[in-house]
Each structure stands twice: as C-alpha cells, then as structure tokens.
PDB file of C-alpha atoms in Angstrom:
ATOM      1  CA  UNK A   1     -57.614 -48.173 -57.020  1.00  0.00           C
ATOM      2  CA  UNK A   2     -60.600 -48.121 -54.730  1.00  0.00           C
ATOM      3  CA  UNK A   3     -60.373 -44.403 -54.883  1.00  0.00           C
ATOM      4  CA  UNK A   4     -60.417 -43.963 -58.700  1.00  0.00           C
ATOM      5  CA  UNK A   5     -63.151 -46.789 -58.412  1.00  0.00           C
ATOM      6  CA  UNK A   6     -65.064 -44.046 -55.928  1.00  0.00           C
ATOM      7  CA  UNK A   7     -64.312 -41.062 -58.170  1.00  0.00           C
ATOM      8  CA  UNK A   8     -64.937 -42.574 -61.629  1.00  0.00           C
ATOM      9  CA  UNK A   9     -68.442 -42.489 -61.440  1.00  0.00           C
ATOM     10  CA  UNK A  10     -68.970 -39.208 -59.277  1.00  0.00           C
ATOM     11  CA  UNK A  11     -67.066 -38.014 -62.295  1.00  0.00           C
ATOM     12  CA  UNK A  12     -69.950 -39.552 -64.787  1.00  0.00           C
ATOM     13  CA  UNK A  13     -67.110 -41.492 -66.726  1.00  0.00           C
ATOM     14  CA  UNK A  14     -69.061 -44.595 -67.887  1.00  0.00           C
ATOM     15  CA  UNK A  15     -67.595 -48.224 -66.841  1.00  0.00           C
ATOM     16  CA  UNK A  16     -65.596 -46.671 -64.190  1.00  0.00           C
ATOM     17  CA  UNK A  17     -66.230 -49.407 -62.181  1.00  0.00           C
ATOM     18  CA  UNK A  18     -65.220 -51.883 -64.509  1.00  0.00           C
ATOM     19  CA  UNK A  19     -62.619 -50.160 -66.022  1.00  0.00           C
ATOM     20  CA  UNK A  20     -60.217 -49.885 -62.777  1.00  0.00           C
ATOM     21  CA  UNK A  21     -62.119 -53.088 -61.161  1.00  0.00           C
ATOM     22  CA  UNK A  22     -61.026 -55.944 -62.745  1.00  0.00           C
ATOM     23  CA  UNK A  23     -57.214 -55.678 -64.072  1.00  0.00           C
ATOM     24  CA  UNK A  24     -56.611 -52.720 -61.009  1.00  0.00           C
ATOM     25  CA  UNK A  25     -57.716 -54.803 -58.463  1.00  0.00           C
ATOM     26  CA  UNK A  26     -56.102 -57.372 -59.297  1.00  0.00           C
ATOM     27  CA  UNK A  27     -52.456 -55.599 -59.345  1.00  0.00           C
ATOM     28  CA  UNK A  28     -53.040 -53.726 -56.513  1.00  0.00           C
ATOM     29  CA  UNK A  29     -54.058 -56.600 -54.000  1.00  0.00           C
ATOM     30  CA  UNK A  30     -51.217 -58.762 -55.917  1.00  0.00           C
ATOM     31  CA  UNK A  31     -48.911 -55.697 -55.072  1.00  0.00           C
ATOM     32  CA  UNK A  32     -50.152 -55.824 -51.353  1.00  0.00           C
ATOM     33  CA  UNK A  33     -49.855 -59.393 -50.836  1.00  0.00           C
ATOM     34  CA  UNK A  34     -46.619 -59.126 -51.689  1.00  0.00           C
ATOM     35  CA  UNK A  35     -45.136 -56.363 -50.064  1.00  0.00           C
ATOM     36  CA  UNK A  36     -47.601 -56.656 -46.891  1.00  0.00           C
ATOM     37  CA  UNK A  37     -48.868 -59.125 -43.887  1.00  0.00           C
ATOM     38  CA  UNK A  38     -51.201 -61.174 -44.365  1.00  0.00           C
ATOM     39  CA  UNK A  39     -53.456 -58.948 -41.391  1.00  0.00           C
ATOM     40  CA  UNK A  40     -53.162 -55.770 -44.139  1.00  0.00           C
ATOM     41  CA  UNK A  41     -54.099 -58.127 -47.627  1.00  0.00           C
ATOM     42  CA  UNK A  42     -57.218 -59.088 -45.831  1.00  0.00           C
ATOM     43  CA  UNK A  43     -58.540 -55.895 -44.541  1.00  0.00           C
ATOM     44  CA  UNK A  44     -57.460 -54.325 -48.229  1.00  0.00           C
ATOM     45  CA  UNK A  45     -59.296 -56.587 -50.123  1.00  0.00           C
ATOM     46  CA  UNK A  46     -61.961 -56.642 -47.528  1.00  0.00           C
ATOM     47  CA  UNK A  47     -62.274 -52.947 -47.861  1.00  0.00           C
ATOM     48  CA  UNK A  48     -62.399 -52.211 -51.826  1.00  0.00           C
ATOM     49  CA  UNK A  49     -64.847 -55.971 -51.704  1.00  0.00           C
ATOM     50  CA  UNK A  50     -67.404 -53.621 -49.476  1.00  0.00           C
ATOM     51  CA  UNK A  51     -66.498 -50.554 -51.615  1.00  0.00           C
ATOM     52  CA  UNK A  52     -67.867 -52.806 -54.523  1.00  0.00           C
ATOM     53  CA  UNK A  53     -70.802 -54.558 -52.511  1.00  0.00           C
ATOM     54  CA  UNK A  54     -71.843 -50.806 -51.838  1.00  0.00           C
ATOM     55  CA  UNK A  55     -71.956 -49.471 -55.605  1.00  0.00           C
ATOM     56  CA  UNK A  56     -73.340 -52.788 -56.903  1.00  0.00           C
ATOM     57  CA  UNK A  57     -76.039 -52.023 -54.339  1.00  0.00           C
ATOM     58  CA  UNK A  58     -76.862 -48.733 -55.179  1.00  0.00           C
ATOM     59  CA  UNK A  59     -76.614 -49.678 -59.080  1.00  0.00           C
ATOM     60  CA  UNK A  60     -78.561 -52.564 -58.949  1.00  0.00           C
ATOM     61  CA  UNK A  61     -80.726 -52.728 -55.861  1.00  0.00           C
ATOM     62  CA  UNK A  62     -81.620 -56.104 -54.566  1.00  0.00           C
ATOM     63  CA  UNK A  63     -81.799 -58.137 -57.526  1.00  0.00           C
ATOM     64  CA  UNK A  64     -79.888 -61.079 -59.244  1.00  0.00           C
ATOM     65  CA  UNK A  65     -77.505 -58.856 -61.307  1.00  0.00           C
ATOM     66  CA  UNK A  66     -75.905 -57.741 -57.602  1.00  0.00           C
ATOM     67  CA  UNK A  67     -75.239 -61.076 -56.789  1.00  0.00           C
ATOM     68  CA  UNK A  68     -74.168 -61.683 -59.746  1.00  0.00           C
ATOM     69  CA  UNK A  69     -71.705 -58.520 -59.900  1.00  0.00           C
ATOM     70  CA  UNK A  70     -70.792 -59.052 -56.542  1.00  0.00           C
ATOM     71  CA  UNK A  71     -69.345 -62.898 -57.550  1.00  0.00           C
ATOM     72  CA  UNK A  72     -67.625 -61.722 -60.767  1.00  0.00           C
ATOM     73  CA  UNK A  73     -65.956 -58.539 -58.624  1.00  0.00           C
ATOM     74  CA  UNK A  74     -64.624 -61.293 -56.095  1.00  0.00           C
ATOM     75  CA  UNK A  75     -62.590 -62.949 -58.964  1.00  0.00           C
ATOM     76  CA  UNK A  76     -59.866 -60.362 -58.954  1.00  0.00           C
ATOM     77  CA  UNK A  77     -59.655 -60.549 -55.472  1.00  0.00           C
ATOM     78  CA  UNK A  78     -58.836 -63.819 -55.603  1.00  0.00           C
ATOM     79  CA  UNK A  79     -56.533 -63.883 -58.449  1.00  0.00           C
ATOM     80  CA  UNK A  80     -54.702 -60.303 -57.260  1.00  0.00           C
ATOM     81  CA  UNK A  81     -54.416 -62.323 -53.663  1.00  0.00           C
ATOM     82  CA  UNK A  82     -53.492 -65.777 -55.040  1.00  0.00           C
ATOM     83  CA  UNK A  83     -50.936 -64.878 -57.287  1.00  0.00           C
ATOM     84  CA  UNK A  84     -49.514 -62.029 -54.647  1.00  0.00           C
ATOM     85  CA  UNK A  85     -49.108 -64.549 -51.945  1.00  0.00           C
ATOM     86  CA  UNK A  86     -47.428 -66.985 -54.425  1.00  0.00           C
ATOM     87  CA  UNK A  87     -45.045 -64.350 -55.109  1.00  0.00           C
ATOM     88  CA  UNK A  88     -44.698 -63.812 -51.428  1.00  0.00           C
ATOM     89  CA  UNK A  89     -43.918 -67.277 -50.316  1.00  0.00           C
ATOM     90  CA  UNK A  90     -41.233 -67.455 -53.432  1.00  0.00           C
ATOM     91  CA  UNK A  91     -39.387 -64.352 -52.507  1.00  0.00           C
ATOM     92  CA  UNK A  92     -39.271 -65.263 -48.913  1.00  0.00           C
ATOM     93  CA  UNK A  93     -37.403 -69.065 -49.578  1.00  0.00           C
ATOM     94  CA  UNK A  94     -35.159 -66.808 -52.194  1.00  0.00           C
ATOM     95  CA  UNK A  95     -34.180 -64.449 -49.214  1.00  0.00           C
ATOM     96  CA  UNK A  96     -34.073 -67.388 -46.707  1.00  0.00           C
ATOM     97  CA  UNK A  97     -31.912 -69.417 -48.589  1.00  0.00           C
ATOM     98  CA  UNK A  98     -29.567 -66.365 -49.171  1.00  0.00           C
ATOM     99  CA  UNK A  99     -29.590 -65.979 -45.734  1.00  0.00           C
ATOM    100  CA  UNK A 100     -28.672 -69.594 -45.319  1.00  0.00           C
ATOM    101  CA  UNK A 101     -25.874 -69.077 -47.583  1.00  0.00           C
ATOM    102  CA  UNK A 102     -24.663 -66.507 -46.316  1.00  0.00           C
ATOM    103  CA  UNK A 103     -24.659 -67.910 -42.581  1.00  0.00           C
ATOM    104  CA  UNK A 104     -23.010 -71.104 -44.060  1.00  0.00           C
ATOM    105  CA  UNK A 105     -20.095 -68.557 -45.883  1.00  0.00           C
ATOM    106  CA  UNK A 106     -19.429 -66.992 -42.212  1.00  0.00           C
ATOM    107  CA  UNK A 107     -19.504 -70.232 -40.373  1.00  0.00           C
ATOM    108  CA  UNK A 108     -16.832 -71.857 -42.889  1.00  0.00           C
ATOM    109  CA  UNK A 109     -14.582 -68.205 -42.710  1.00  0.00           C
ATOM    110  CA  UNK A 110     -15.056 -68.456 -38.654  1.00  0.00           C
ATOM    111  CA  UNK A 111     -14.136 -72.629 -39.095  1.00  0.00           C
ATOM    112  CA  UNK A 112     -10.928 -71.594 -41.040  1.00  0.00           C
ATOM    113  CA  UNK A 113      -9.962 -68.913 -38.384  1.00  0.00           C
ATOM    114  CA  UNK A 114      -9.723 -70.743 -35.490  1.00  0.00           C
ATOM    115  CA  UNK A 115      -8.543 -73.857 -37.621  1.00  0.00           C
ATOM    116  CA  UNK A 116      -5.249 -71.559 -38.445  1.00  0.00           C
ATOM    117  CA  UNK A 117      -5.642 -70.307 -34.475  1.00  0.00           C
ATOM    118  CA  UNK A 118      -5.461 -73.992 -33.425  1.00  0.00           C
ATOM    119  CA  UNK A 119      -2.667 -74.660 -35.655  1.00  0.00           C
ATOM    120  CA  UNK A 120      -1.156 -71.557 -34.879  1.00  0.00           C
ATOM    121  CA  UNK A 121      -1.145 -72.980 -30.801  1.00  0.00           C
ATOM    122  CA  UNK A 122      -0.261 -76.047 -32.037  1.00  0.00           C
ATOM    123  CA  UNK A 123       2.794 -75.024 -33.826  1.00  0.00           C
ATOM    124  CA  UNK A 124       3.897 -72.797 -30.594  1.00  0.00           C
ATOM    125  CA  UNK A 125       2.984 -75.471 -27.832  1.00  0.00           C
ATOM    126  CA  UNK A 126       5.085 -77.712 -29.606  1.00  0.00           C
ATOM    127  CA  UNK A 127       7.796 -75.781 -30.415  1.00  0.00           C
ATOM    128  CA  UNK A 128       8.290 -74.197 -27.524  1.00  0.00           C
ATOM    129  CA  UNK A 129       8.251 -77.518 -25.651  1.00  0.00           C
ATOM    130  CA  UNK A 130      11.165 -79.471 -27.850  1.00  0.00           C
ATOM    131  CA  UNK A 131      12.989 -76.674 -27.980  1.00  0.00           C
ATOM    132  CA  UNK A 132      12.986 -76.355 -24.264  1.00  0.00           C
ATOM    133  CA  UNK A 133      13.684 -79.978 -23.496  1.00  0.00           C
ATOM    134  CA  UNK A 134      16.863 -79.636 -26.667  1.00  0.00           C
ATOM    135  CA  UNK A 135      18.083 -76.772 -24.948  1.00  0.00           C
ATOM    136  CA  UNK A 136      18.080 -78.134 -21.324  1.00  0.00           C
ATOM    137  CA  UNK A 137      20.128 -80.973 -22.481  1.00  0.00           C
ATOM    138  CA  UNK A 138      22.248 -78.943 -24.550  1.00  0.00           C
ATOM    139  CA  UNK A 139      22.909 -77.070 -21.323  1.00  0.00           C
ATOM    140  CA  UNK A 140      23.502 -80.054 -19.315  1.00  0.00           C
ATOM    141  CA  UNK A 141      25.657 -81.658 -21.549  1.00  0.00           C
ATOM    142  CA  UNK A 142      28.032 -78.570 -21.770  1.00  0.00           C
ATOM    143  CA  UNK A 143      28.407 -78.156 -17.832  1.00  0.00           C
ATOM    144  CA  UNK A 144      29.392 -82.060 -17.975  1.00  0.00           C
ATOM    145  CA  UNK A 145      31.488 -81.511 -20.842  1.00  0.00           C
ATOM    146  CA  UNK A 146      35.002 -81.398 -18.956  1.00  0.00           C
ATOM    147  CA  UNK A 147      33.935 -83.533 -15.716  1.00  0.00           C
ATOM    148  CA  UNK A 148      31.680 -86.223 -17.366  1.00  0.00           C
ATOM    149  CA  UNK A 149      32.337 -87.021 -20.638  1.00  0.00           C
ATOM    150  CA  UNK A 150      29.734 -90.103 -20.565  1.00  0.00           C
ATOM    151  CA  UNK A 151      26.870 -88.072 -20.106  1.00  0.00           C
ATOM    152  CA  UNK A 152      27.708 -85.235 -22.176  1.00  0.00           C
ATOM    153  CA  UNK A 153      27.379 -87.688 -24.624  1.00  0.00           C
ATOM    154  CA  UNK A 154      23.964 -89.101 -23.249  1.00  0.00           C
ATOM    155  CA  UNK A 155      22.803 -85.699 -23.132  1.00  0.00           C
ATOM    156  CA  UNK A 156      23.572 -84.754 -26.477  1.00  0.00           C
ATOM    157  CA  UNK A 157      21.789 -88.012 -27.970  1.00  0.00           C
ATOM    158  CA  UNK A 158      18.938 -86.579 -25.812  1.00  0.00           C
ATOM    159  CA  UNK A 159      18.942 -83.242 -27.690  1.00  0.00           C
ATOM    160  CA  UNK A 160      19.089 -85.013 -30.848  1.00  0.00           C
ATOM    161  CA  UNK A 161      16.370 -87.009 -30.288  1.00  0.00           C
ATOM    162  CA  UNK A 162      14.556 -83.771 -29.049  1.00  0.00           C
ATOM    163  CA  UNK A 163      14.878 -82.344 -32.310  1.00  0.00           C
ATOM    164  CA  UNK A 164      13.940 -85.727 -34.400  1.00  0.00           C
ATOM    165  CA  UNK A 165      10.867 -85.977 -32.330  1.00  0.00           C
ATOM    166  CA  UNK A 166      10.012 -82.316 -33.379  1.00  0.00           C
ATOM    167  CA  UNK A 167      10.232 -82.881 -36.537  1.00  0.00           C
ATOM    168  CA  UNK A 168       8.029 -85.928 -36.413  1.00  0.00           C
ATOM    169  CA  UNK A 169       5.364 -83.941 -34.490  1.00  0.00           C
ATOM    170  CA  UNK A 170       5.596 -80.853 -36.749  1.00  0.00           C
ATOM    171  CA  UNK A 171       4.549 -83.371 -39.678  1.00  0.00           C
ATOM    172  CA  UNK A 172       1.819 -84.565 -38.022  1.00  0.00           C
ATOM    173  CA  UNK A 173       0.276 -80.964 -37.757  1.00  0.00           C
ATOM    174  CA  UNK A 174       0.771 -80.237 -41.155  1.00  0.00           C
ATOM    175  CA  UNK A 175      -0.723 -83.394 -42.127  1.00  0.00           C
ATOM    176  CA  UNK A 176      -3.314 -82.005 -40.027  1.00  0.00           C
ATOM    177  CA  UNK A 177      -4.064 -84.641 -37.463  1.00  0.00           C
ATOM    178  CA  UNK A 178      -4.141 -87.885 -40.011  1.00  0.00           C
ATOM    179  CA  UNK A 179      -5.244 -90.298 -37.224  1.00  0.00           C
ATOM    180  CA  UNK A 180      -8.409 -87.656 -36.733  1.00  0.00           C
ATOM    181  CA  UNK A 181      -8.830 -87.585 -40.110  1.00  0.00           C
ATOM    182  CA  UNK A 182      -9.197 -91.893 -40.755  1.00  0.00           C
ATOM    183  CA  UNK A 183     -11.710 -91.603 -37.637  1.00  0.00           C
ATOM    184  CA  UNK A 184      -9.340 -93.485 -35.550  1.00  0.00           C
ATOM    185  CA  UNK A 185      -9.934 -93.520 -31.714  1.00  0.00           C
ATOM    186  CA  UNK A 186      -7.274 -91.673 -29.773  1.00  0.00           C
ATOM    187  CA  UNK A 187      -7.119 -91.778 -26.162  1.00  0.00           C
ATOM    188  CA  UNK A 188      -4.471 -89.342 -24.816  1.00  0.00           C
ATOM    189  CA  UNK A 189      -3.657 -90.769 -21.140  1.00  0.00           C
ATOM    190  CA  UNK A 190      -0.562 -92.914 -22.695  1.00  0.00           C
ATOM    191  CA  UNK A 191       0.919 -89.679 -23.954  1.00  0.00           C
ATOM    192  CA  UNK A 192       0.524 -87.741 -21.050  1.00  0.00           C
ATOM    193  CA  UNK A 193       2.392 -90.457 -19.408  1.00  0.00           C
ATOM    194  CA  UNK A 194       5.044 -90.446 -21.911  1.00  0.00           C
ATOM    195  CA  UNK A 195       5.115 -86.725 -21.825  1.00  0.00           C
ATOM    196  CA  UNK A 196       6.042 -86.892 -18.107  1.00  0.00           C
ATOM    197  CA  UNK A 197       8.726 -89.830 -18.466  1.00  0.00           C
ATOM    198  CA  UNK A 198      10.014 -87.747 -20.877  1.00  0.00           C
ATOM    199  CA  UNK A 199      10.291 -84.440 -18.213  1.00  0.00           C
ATOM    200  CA  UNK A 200      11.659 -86.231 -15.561  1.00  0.00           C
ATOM    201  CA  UNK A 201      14.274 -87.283 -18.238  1.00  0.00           C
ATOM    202  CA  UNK A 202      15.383 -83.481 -17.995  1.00  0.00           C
ATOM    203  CA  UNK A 203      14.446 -82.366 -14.095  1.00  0.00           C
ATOM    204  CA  UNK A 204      13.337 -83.746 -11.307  1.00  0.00           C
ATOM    205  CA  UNK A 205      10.629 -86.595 -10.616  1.00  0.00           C
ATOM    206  CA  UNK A 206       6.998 -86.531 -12.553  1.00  0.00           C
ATOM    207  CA  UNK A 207       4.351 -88.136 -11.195  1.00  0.00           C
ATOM    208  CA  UNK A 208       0.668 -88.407 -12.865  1.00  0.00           C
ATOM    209  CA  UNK A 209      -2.426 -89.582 -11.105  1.00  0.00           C
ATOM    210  CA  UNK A 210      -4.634 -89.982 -14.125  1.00  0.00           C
ATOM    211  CA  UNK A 211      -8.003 -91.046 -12.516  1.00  0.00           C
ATOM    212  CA  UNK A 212     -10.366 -90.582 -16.013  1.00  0.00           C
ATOM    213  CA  UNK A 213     -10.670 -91.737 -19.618  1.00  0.00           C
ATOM    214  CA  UNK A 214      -9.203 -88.906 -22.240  1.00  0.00           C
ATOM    215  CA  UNK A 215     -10.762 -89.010 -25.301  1.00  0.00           C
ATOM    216  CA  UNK A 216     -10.961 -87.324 -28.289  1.00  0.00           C
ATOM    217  CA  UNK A 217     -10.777 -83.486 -28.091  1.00  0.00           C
ATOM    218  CA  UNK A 218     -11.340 -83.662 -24.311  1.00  0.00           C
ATOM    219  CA  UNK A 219      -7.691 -85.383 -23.839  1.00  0.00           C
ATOM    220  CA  UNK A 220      -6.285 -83.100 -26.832  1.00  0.00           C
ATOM    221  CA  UNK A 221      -6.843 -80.174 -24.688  1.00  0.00           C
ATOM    222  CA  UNK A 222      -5.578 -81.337 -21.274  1.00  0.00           C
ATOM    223  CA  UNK A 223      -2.411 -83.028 -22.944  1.00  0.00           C
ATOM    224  CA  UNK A 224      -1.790 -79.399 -24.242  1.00  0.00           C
ATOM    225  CA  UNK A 225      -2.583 -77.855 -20.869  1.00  0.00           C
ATOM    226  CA  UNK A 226      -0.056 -80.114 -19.412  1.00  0.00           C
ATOM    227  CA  UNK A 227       2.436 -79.678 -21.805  1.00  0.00           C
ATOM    228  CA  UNK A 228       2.520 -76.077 -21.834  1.00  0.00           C
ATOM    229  CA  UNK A 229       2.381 -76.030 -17.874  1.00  0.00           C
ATOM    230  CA  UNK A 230       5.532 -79.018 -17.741  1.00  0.00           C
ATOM    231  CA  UNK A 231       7.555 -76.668 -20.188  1.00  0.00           C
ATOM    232  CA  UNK A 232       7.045 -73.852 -17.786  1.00  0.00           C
ATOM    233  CA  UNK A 233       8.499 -75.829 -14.932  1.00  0.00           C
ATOM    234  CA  UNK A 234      11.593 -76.847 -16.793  1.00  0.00           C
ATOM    235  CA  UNK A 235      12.141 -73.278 -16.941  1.00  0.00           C
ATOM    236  CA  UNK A 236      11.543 -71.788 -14.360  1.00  0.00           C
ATOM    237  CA  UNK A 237      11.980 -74.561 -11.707  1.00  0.00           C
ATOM    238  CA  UNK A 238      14.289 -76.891 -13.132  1.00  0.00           C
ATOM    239  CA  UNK A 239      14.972 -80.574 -10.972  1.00  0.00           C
ATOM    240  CA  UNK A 240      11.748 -79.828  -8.840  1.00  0.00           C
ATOM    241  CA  UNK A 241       9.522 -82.787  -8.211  1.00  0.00           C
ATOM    242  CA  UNK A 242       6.405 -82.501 -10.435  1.00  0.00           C
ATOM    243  CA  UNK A 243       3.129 -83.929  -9.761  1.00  0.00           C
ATOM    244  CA  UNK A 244       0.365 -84.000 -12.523  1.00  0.00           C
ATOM    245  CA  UNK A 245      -3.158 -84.845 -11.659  1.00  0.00           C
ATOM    246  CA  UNK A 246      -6.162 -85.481 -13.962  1.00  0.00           C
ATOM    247  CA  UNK A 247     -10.100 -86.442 -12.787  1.00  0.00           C
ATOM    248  CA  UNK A 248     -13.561 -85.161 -12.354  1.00  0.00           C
ATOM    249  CA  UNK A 249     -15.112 -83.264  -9.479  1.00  0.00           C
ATOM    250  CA  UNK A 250     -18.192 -81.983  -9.008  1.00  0.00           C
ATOM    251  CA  UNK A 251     -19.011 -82.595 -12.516  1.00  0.00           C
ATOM    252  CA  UNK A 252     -15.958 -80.439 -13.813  1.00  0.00           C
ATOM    253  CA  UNK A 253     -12.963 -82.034 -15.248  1.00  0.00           C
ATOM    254  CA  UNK A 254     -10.214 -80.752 -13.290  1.00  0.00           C
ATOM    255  CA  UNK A 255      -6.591 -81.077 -14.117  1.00  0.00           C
ATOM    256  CA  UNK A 256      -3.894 -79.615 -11.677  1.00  0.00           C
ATOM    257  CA  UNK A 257       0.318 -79.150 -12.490  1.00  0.00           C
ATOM    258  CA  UNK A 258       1.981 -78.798  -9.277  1.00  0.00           C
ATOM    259  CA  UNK A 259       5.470 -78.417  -8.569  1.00  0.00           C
ATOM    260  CA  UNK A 260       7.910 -78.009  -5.676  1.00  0.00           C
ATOM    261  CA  UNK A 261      10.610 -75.362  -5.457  1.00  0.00           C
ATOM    262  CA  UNK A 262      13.625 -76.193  -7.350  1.00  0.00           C
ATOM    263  CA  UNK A 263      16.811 -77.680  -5.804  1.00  0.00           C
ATOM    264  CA  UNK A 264      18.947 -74.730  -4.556  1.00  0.00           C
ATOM    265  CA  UNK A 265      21.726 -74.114  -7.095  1.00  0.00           C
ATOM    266  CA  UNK A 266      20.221 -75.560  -9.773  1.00  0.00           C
ATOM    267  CA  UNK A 267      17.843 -72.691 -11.236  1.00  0.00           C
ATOM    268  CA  UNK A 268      20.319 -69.788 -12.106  1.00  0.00           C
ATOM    269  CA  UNK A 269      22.605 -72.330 -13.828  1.00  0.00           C
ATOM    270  CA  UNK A 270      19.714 -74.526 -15.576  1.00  0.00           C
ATOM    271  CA  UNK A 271      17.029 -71.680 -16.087  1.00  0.00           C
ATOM    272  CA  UNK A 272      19.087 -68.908 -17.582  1.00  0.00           C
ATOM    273  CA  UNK A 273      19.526 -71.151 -20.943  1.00  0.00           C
ATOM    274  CA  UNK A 274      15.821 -71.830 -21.726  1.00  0.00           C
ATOM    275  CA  UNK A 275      13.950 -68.705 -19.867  1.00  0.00           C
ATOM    276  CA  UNK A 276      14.579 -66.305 -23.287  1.00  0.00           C
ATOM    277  CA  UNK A 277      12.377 -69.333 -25.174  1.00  0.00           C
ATOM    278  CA  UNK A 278       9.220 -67.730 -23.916  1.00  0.00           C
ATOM    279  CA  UNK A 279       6.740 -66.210 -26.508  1.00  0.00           C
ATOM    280  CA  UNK A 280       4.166 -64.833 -23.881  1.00  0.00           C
ATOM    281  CA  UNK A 281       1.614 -66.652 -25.126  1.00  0.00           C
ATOM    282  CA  UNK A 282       1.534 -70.034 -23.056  1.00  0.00           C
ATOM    283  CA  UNK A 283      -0.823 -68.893 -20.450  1.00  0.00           C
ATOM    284  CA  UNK A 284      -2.940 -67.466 -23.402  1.00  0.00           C
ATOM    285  CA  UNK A 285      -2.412 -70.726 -25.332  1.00  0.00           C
ATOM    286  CA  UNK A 286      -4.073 -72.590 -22.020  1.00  0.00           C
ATOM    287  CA  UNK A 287      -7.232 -70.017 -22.127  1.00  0.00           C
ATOM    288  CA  UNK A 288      -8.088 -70.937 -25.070  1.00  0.00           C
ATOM    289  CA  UNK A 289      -7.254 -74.603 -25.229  1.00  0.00           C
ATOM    290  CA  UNK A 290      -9.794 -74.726 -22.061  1.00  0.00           C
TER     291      UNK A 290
END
C-alpha cells in the first residue's frame, strides 16, 4: 500500500494519496496485526505514518492543513490496528482453547489406557494368586487322599473357598473399586495381614513387620507387590518361612519379601502343580505397580 501510495502521485494520478490511504491502510495494517507481532505492526504503521508525514509535508508545507492531514491519515492506522489486534487476540483464545481440547481428549484416551492396564494387572495379580493358593490345596489334598482322609477334606474346603473368594474379588474389580468410588477411607495393613494368614494357611510360617500407615493408593500398590511376590514363593519355595516387612527409610518407602529355602522334599512334589500358572508378567506387574 505504501508503495502504490509512493507511486500514485509520481505517476500524476490525482488523489493517489487518498485513494489507497484511507480504506488500504486500513486493511493492510488490519492484515498485519493479525498475521504479525506486535514489534512488526508498529514499525509498519510507523513506516507508511512517516511515508504520509513526508508527502503531507511536501504538499502542504508547514501550515494547518498538514496537521490537519497528518491527524485524519492517523485514523486508519488506528482503526486498521484496532480492529487487527481484536482479530488477533480472538483467533489466539480460538486456537488455545482447541489446544486445550485437544490436550484434555489425549489426557482422557491416556486415563482410559492405563485404567484398562490397571485392570488388566488387576485381573492377573488376582488370578494368578487364587488360582495358586486353589491349586496348592488341590495338590495337598490329593497326596492326603489315601493316608489322611480328614484333611483331604480340610483341604478341599480350602480350595473351595479359594475359588469363592475369587469370585468375590473379581466383582469388586469390575465394579471398579466401589469403596474408592463412595470416597471411603481404605487402609490396606489389615489385608496384608490377612493376605499372609492366609499363605501360611498353604506353606510355611508368614510373618509381617508392618511399621507404617497404608493408605489409599500407597497401600494398593504394596498389597499388590506383596501379593504377587507371596504367590511366587508358594511356587517356587513351597513350606519356607516367609517374612514380609513394610516401613520408611531414608525417606523411601521400602517394602522387602524374604523367604528361606524350602523344606527338602517338599518343592518337586508341591511346586510342579502350580509352577505352569505363571504368565511372565508378575515381575512386570511389580514395575509398574511401583
């Protein structure tokens, strides 16, 4: 525009200057403001506003009508700006909240993958741990079959209840954690306990030295650390003494499953049964839990 502007009258084409000043002006500084920093707007319309201080100058001298001109050529200038910057400020909240939205999309996709992943864990973890303890008494109670009849019985009852308490648990994950969702407090130290009452039920002695509060998500993850670990040592070291240990140090929670090695003669018989359960993905299971 300022070029025309320059041109116009070199070209003797009368009310060049008005011509392209006014409306051109005014849609190319509302075109810059737009598409432009604030830095380039400025020195644009500061450059065509000299352009025009220049020709009014050599058009009108000194006098009133140059002052004049000079005020009236300012107008588009601040209507091309205005209006520009407006436009500017409208398109960036458009673009920032599709931005927004779109960040809000990916965070509720990434929430819904590693809601299925956590489920997924879930589902394995506590699976693979009833199943274990079902088939360890299954085991037990055929060896004791012929010799004790009593607690082939006892054993059995065990495996049943194994399998009713899987069922219970599997309802709880697909009713996804109803005691998380009514906000009620959980604190998972009792059911570690439990947990290891219910081991030593099936191998040798467990005993927990739980020396901190585990709340909320915190406890979730140990109690699945420790049940994944316990299920691995009814597995592979079946009647060895068990010792689970839970507290802070050095500002790190720390939670340690140790075991001793198993009785001699008992892990070929009691092992064999329950070491084809595996998935591979226990240890995994505990990376990511932690």
């Amino acid at each position: 525009v300022t070029a025309v502007a320059v041109l116009g009258p070199a070209a003797s084409f009368p009310g060049a200057l008005d011509v392209f000043g006014a409306a051109g002006v005014a849609l190319a500084l509302h075109a810059v403001a737009v598409r432009c920093e604030a830095v380039t707007v400025v020195i644009a319309g500061a450059a065509h506003l000299c352009w025009q201080l220049l020709w009014g100058t050599v058009l009108y001298g000194g006098s009133r009508g140059a002052a004049a001109g000079l005020v009236l050529a300012a107008l588009p200038h601040v209507v091309g700006i205005g209006t520009g910057l407006g436009r500017r400020r409208r398109l960036a909240a458009r673009h920032a909240a599709a931005a927004r939205l779109a960040r809000a999309e990916e965070e509720r996709s990434r929430a819904a993958d590693e809601e299925r992943h956590r489920l997924a864990r879930e589902l394995h973890d506590v699976g693979a741990h009833h199943l274990t303890s079902a088939v360890v008494t299954a085991e037990a109670a055929r060896r004791l079959g012929g010799s004790r009849p009593e607690l082939a019985a006892e054993a059995l009852e065990a495996a049943a209840r194994d399998g009713r308490e899987t069922v219970s648990t599997l309802r709880e994950l697909v009713a996804v954690m109803r005691t998380e969702a009514e906000g009620e407090p959980r604190t998972w130290n009792g059911r570690i306990a439990e947990l290891a009452t219910g081991v030593s039920g099936l191998g040798g002695p467990v005993e927990t030295d739980l020396r901190t509060d585990l709340p909320g998500r915190v406890g979730e993850t140990v109690f699945g650390i420790v049940r994944e670990a316990l299920t691995n040592t009814l597995r592979h070291a079946p009647g060895a003494a068990v010792r689970v240990a839970v507290g802070h140090r050095g500002g790190l929670l720390e939670v340690t499953v140790d075991n001793d090695a198993p009785p001699a003669g008992t892990a070929p018989h009691a092992s064999g049964a329950v070491r084809g359960l595996g998935a591979g993905r226990g240890l995994a299971g505990m990376r990511e839990r932690a």
